[in-house]
Amino acid sequence: MNSATTSAFAFPVFVQGLALSFGLIVAIGAQNAFVLRQGLRREHVGAVVLFCAAADAVLIAAGVMGMAQALGRSPGLARALALAGAAFLAVYGWRAMRRAMHVHRLDPSAAGSSLSLGAAAAQAAAFTLLNPHVYLDTVLLVGSIGAQQPAALQGWFIAGAAGASLVWFSLLGFGARWLAPWFARPKAWQVLDGLIGATMFVLSALLVRHAFIGM
């Protein structure tokens, strides 16, 4: 792939990584609730946000680089993983659409004792690294999709996916006092889940296209 082609595809690949990561990370869960709680309490917000974003970036890069080596040795495996990823994203999109039809909210409790920096970091690590979904979503799914990009574009995909984590956790942590009322509104989550579902369906279709005709 020459430099002109790389430049032409760099932004779309960046956006694909960004959209995929956003779709997977924006959900009601223990990690998001913890980051929002720390933001509401204004406790070690920078450290918590930095740890969560950095952990995601490392896992994404490891997944893309590791899967790239495996897929480079087996083109058939690349197609199989692309189709499996497309199916996974379609199911994820369907689940998001179902969530959009039900009322739910993110309402973290600001009660409880203050945390030391070490305790906050330990909890952030536990919520991030002890969640089995992080390895399925971030390492395997995001890694396998990113690994199918041309080598010259994999860095752009990683940057987009990691950037989504940094933006999201920064919004949760530093914007907590302004965003908390919004997150507590069921209608807001229904709209967001609808957008996530539509995004996942589009990405699933792009993966099917990639599996059969490539970029």
mmCIF file of C-alpha atoms in Angstrom:
data_model
loop_
_atom_site.group_PDB
_atom_site.id
_atom_site.type_symbol
_atom_site.label_atom_id
_atom_site.label_comp_id
_atom_site.label_asym_id
_atom_site.label_seq_id
_atom_site.Cartn_x
_atom_site.Cartn_y
_atom_site.Cartn_z
ATOM 1 C CA MET A 1 0.000 0.000 0.000
ATOM 2 C CA ASN A 2 1.572 3.291 -1.109
ATOM 3 C CA SER A 3 1.524 6.515 0.894
ATOM 4 C CA ALA A 4 -1.299 8.051 -1.140
ATOM 5 C CA THR A 5 -3.554 5.045 -0.555
ATOM 6 C CA THR A 6 -2.616 4.976 3.118
ATOM 7 C CA SER A 7 -3.564 8.636 3.481
ATOM 8 C CA ALA A 8 -6.879 8.052 1.735
ATOM 9 C CA PHE A 9 -7.866 5.200 4.046
ATOM 10 C CA ALA A 10 -6.303 6.504 7.280
ATOM 11 C CA PHE A 11 -9.261 8.599 8.450
ATOM 12 C CA PRO A 12 -11.973 5.991 7.640
ATOM 13 C CA VAL A 13 -9.957 3.337 9.504
ATOM 14 C CA PHE A 14 -9.474 5.733 12.440
ATOM 15 C CA VAL A 15 -13.233 6.374 12.539
ATOM 16 C CA GLN A 16 -13.967 2.645 12.332
ATOM 17 C CA GLY A 17 -11.771 1.995 15.380
ATOM 18 C CA LEU A 18 -13.339 4.962 17.187
ATOM 19 C CA ALA A 19 -16.917 3.865 16.468
ATOM 20 C CA LEU A 20 -16.272 0.233 17.359
ATOM 21 C CA SER A 21 -14.631 1.103 20.668
ATOM 22 C CA PHE A 22 -17.349 3.603 21.578
ATOM 23 C CA GLY A 23 -20.045 1.058 20.815
ATOM 24 C CA LEU A 24 -18.447 -1.534 23.079
ATOM 25 C CA ILE A 25 -17.455 0.731 25.967
ATOM 26 C CA VAL A 26 -20.578 2.876 26.307
ATOM 27 C CA ALA A 27 -22.797 0.681 28.435
ATOM 28 C CA ILE A 28 -24.061 0.535 31.988
ATOM 29 C CA GLY A 29 -21.502 -1.411 33.965
ATOM 30 C CA ALA A 30 -19.359 -1.522 37.089
ATOM 31 C CA GLN A 31 -16.333 0.176 35.507
ATOM 32 C CA ASN A 32 -18.320 3.120 34.131
ATOM 33 C CA ALA A 33 -20.203 3.495 37.409
ATOM 34 C CA PHE A 34 -16.915 3.523 39.335
ATOM 35 C CA VAL A 35 -15.356 6.198 37.112
ATOM 36 C CA LEU A 36 -18.518 8.309 37.359
ATOM 37 C CA ARG A 37 -18.572 7.874 41.143
ATOM 38 C CA GLN A 38 -14.976 9.047 41.447
ATOM 39 C CA GLY A 39 -15.820 12.027 39.267
ATOM 40 C CA LEU A 40 -18.784 12.943 41.438
ATOM 41 C CA ARG A 41 -16.593 12.723 44.549
ATOM 42 C CA ARG A 42 -13.656 14.460 42.807
ATOM 43 C CA GLU A 43 -11.305 11.788 44.133
ATOM 44 C CA HIS A 44 -8.206 10.827 42.133
ATOM 45 C CA VAL A 45 -10.152 11.437 38.923
ATOM 46 C CA GLY A 46 -7.086 11.983 36.741
ATOM 47 C CA ALA A 47 -5.385 8.804 37.956
ATOM 48 C CA VAL A 48 -8.516 6.671 37.492
ATOM 49 C CA VAL A 49 -9.246 8.059 34.015
ATOM 50 C CA LEU A 50 -5.619 7.660 32.944
ATOM 51 C CA PHE A 51 -5.421 4.079 34.210
ATOM 52 C CA CYS A 52 -8.650 2.957 32.520
ATOM 53 C CA ALA A 53 -7.754 4.628 29.209
ATOM 54 C CA ALA A 54 -4.145 3.375 29.264
ATOM 55 C CA ALA A 55 -5.227 -0.182 30.103
ATOM 56 C CA ASP A 56 -7.638 -0.157 27.168
ATOM 57 C CA ALA A 57 -4.939 1.207 24.845
ATOM 58 C CA VAL A 58 -2.481 -1.521 25.872
ATOM 59 C CA LEU A 59 -5.087 -4.272 25.496
ATOM 60 C CA ILE A 60 -6.205 -2.946 22.105
ATOM 61 C CA ALA A 61 -2.635 -2.693 20.794
ATOM 62 C CA ALA A 62 -1.767 -6.149 22.129
ATOM 63 C CA GLY A 63 -4.882 -7.591 20.523
ATOM 64 C CA VAL A 64 -4.241 -5.990 17.141
ATOM 65 C CA MET A 65 -0.530 -6.860 17.026
ATOM 66 C CA GLY A 66 -1.010 -10.386 18.324
ATOM 67 C CA MET A 67 -3.935 -11.150 16.053
ATOM 68 C CA ALA A 68 -2.088 -9.622 13.083
ATOM 69 C CA GLN A 69 0.675 -12.203 13.429
ATOM 70 C CA ALA A 70 -1.828 -15.056 13.687
ATOM 71 C CA LEU A 71 -3.946 -13.852 10.772
ATOM 72 C CA GLY A 72 -0.875 -13.239 8.614
ATOM 73 C CA ARG A 73 -0.149 -16.957 8.750
ATOM 74 C CA SER A 74 -3.710 -18.006 7.918
ATOM 75 C CA PRO A 75 -5.861 -16.038 5.426
ATOM 76 C CA GLY A 76 -8.688 -18.515 6.007
ATOM 77 C CA LEU A 77 -8.667 -17.705 9.701
ATOM 78 C CA ALA A 78 -8.882 -13.993 8.855
ATOM 79 C CA ARG A 79 -12.075 -14.558 6.872
ATOM 80 C CA ALA A 80 -13.556 -16.799 9.563
ATOM 81 C CA LEU A 81 -12.838 -14.234 12.284
ATOM 82 C CA ALA A 82 -14.262 -11.439 10.132
ATOM 83 C CA LEU A 83 -17.516 -13.344 9.727
ATOM 84 C CA ALA A 84 -17.563 -14.305 13.417
ATOM 85 C CA GLY A 85 -16.954 -10.666 14.323
ATOM 86 C CA ALA A 86 -19.761 -9.582 12.009
ATOM 87 C CA ALA A 87 -22.122 -12.023 13.706
ATOM 88 C CA PHE A 88 -21.012 -10.826 17.148
ATOM 89 C CA LEU A 89 -21.559 -7.177 16.235
ATOM 90 C CA ALA A 90 -24.967 -7.964 14.755
ATOM 91 C CA VAL A 91 -25.995 -9.692 17.997
ATOM 92 C CA TYR A 92 -24.521 -6.827 20.032
ATOM 93 C CA GLY A 93 -26.471 -4.353 17.908
ATOM 94 C CA TRP A 94 -29.666 -6.350 18.377
ATOM 95 C CA ARG A 95 -29.109 -6.390 22.146
ATOM 96 C CA ALA A 96 -28.541 -2.620 22.127
ATOM 97 C CA MET A 97 -31.799 -2.143 20.220
ATOM 98 C CA ARG A 98 -33.583 -4.304 22.786
ATOM 99 C CA ARG A 99 -32.092 -2.225 25.619
ATOM 100 C CA ALA A 100 -33.364 0.884 23.841
ATOM 101 C CA MET A 101 -36.904 -0.433 24.297
ATOM 102 C CA HIS A 102 -36.563 -0.721 28.067
ATOM 103 C CA VAL A 103 -36.045 1.833 30.814
ATOM 104 C CA HIS A 104 -32.713 1.751 32.642
ATOM 105 C CA ARG A 105 -30.321 4.258 34.158
ATOM 106 C CA LEU A 106 -26.815 4.708 35.511
ATOM 107 C CA ASP A 107 -27.120 6.025 39.069
ATOM 108 C CA PRO A 108 -23.867 5.539 41.001
ATOM 109 C CA SER A 109 -23.970 6.133 44.713
ATOM 110 C CA ALA A 110 -21.745 8.899 45.995
ATOM 111 C CA ALA A 111 -21.976 7.503 49.501
ATOM 112 C CA GLY A 112 -19.245 5.559 51.207
ATOM 113 C CA SER A 113 -15.846 6.259 52.625
ATOM 114 C CA SER A 114 -13.137 8.101 50.736
ATOM 115 C CA LEU A 115 -10.562 6.058 48.854
ATOM 116 C CA SER A 116 -6.811 6.479 48.959
ATOM 117 C CA LEU A 117 -4.989 6.739 45.649
ATOM 118 C CA GLY A 118 -3.797 3.143 45.989
ATOM 119 C CA ALA A 119 -7.289 1.868 46.754
ATOM 120 C CA ALA A 120 -8.779 3.806 43.850
ATOM 121 C CA ALA A 121 -6.127 2.429 41.482
ATOM 122 C CA ALA A 122 -6.703 -1.105 42.774
ATOM 123 C CA GLN A 123 -10.442 -0.845 42.219
ATOM 124 C CA ALA A 124 -9.940 0.615 38.744
ATOM 125 C CA ALA A 125 -7.607 -2.292 37.922
ATOM 126 C CA ALA A 126 -10.106 -4.828 39.249
ATOM 127 C CA PHE A 127 -13.047 -3.366 37.322
ATOM 128 C CA THR A 128 -10.917 -3.245 34.159
ATOM 129 C CA LEU A 129 -8.804 -6.399 34.212
ATOM 130 C CA LEU A 130 -11.001 -8.852 36.129
ATOM 131 C CA ASN A 131 -13.921 -8.355 33.771
ATOM 132 C CA PRO A 132 -13.914 -11.297 31.324
ATOM 133 C CA HIS A 133 -15.729 -9.228 28.715
ATOM 134 C CA VAL A 134 -12.708 -6.950 28.343
ATOM 135 C CA TYR A 135 -10.733 -9.830 26.853
ATOM 136 C CA LEU A 136 -13.542 -10.934 24.544
ATOM 137 C CA ASP A 137 -14.437 -7.409 23.400
ATOM 138 C CA THR A 138 -11.179 -5.448 23.581
ATOM 139 C CA VAL A 139 -8.525 -8.075 22.889
ATOM 140 C CA LEU A 140 -10.240 -10.662 20.704
ATOM 141 C CA LEU A 141 -12.950 -8.724 18.842
ATOM 142 C CA VAL A 142 -11.273 -5.318 18.474
ATOM 143 C CA GLY A 143 -7.904 -7.024 17.995
ATOM 144 C CA SER A 144 -9.102 -9.323 15.226
ATOM 145 C CA ILE A 145 -10.874 -6.508 13.372
ATOM 146 C CA GLY A 146 -7.901 -4.177 13.667
ATOM 147 C CA ALA A 147 -5.509 -6.923 12.595
ATOM 148 C CA GLN A 148 -7.338 -7.267 9.278
ATOM 149 C CA GLN A 149 -6.430 -3.724 8.333
ATOM 150 C CA PRO A 150 -3.299 -3.301 6.181
ATOM 151 C CA ALA A 151 -0.176 -3.039 8.334
ATOM 152 C CA ALA A 152 0.248 0.650 7.447
ATOM 153 C CA LEU A 153 -3.252 1.406 8.785
ATOM 154 C CA GLN A 154 -3.264 -0.658 11.964
ATOM 155 C CA GLY A 155 -1.784 2.225 13.959
ATOM 156 C CA TRP A 156 -4.667 4.455 12.853
ATOM 157 C CA PHE A 157 -7.194 1.840 13.949
ATOM 158 C CA ILE A 158 -5.495 1.477 17.343
ATOM 159 C CA ALA A 159 -5.406 5.266 17.741
ATOM 160 C CA GLY A 160 -9.127 5.535 16.992
ATOM 161 C CA ALA A 161 -10.109 2.712 19.342
ATOM 162 C CA ALA A 162 -7.847 3.919 22.150
ATOM 163 C CA GLY A 163 -8.972 7.511 21.592
ATOM 164 C CA ALA A 164 -12.586 6.494 22.151
ATOM 165 C CA SER A 165 -11.673 5.070 25.560
ATOM 166 C CA LEU A 166 -9.764 8.209 26.526
ATOM 167 C CA VAL A 167 -12.630 10.501 25.483
ATOM 168 C CA TRP A 168 -15.290 8.379 27.175
ATOM 169 C CA PHE A 169 -13.513 7.973 30.500
ATOM 170 C CA SER A 170 -12.550 11.661 30.491
ATOM 171 C CA LEU A 171 -16.198 12.602 29.972
ATOM 172 C CA LEU A 172 -17.291 10.299 32.771
ATOM 173 C CA GLY A 173 -14.632 11.413 35.224
ATOM 174 C CA PHE A 174 -14.131 15.112 34.580
ATOM 175 C CA GLY A 175 -17.665 15.834 33.394
ATOM 176 C CA ALA A 176 -19.396 13.774 36.080
ATOM 177 C CA ARG A 177 -21.144 16.639 37.847
ATOM 178 C CA TRP A 178 -22.631 17.892 34.584
ATOM 179 C CA LEU A 179 -23.294 14.490 33.003
ATOM 180 C CA ALA A 180 -24.718 12.650 36.038
ATOM 181 C CA PRO A 181 -28.254 14.107 35.641
ATOM 182 C CA TRP A 182 -28.167 13.141 31.955
ATOM 183 C CA PHE A 183 -27.014 9.582 32.731
ATOM 184 C CA ALA A 184 -29.803 9.259 35.295
ATOM 185 C CA ARG A 185 -32.430 9.916 32.614
ATOM 186 C CA PRO A 186 -33.740 6.649 31.121
ATOM 187 C CA LYS A 187 -34.679 8.334 27.834
ATOM 188 C CA ALA A 188 -31.068 9.406 27.254
ATOM 189 C CA TRP A 189 -29.838 5.825 27.519
ATOM 190 C CA GLN A 190 -32.588 4.609 25.218
ATOM 191 C CA VAL A 191 -31.491 7.078 22.524
ATOM 192 C CA LEU A 192 -27.835 6.190 23.066
ATOM 193 C CA ASP A 193 -28.531 2.458 22.850
ATOM 194 C CA GLY A 194 -30.435 3.034 19.621
ATOM 195 C CA LEU A 195 -27.436 4.838 18.123
ATOM 196 C CA ILE A 196 -25.083 2.096 19.325
ATOM 197 C CA GLY A 197 -27.285 -0.578 17.788
ATOM 198 C CA ALA A 198 -27.335 1.193 14.418
ATOM 199 C CA THR A 199 -23.550 1.666 14.522
ATOM 200 C CA MET A 200 -22.969 -2.000 15.268
ATOM 201 C CA PHE A 201 -25.165 -3.079 12.360
ATOM 202 C CA VAL A 202 -23.184 -0.839 9.991
ATOM 203 C CA LEU A 203 -19.853 -2.181 11.267
ATOM 204 C CA SER A 204 -21.149 -5.742 10.944
ATOM 205 C CA ALA A 205 -22.053 -5.127 7.294
ATOM 206 C CA LEU A 206 -18.610 -3.628 6.644
ATOM 207 C CA LEU A 207 -16.971 -6.728 8.135
ATOM 208 C CA VAL A 208 -19.004 -9.025 5.883
ATOM 209 C CA ARG A 209 -17.930 -6.927 2.904
ATOM 210 C CA HIS A 210 -14.308 -7.057 4.053
ATOM 211 C CA ALA A 211 -14.463 -10.857 4.467
ATOM 212 C CA PHE A 212 -15.413 -11.400 0.841
ATOM 213 C CA ILE A 213 -13.922 -8.556 -1.169
ATOM 214 C CA GLY A 214 -11.373 -6.934 1.188
ATOM 215 C CA MET A 215 -10.708 -3.207 1.439
#
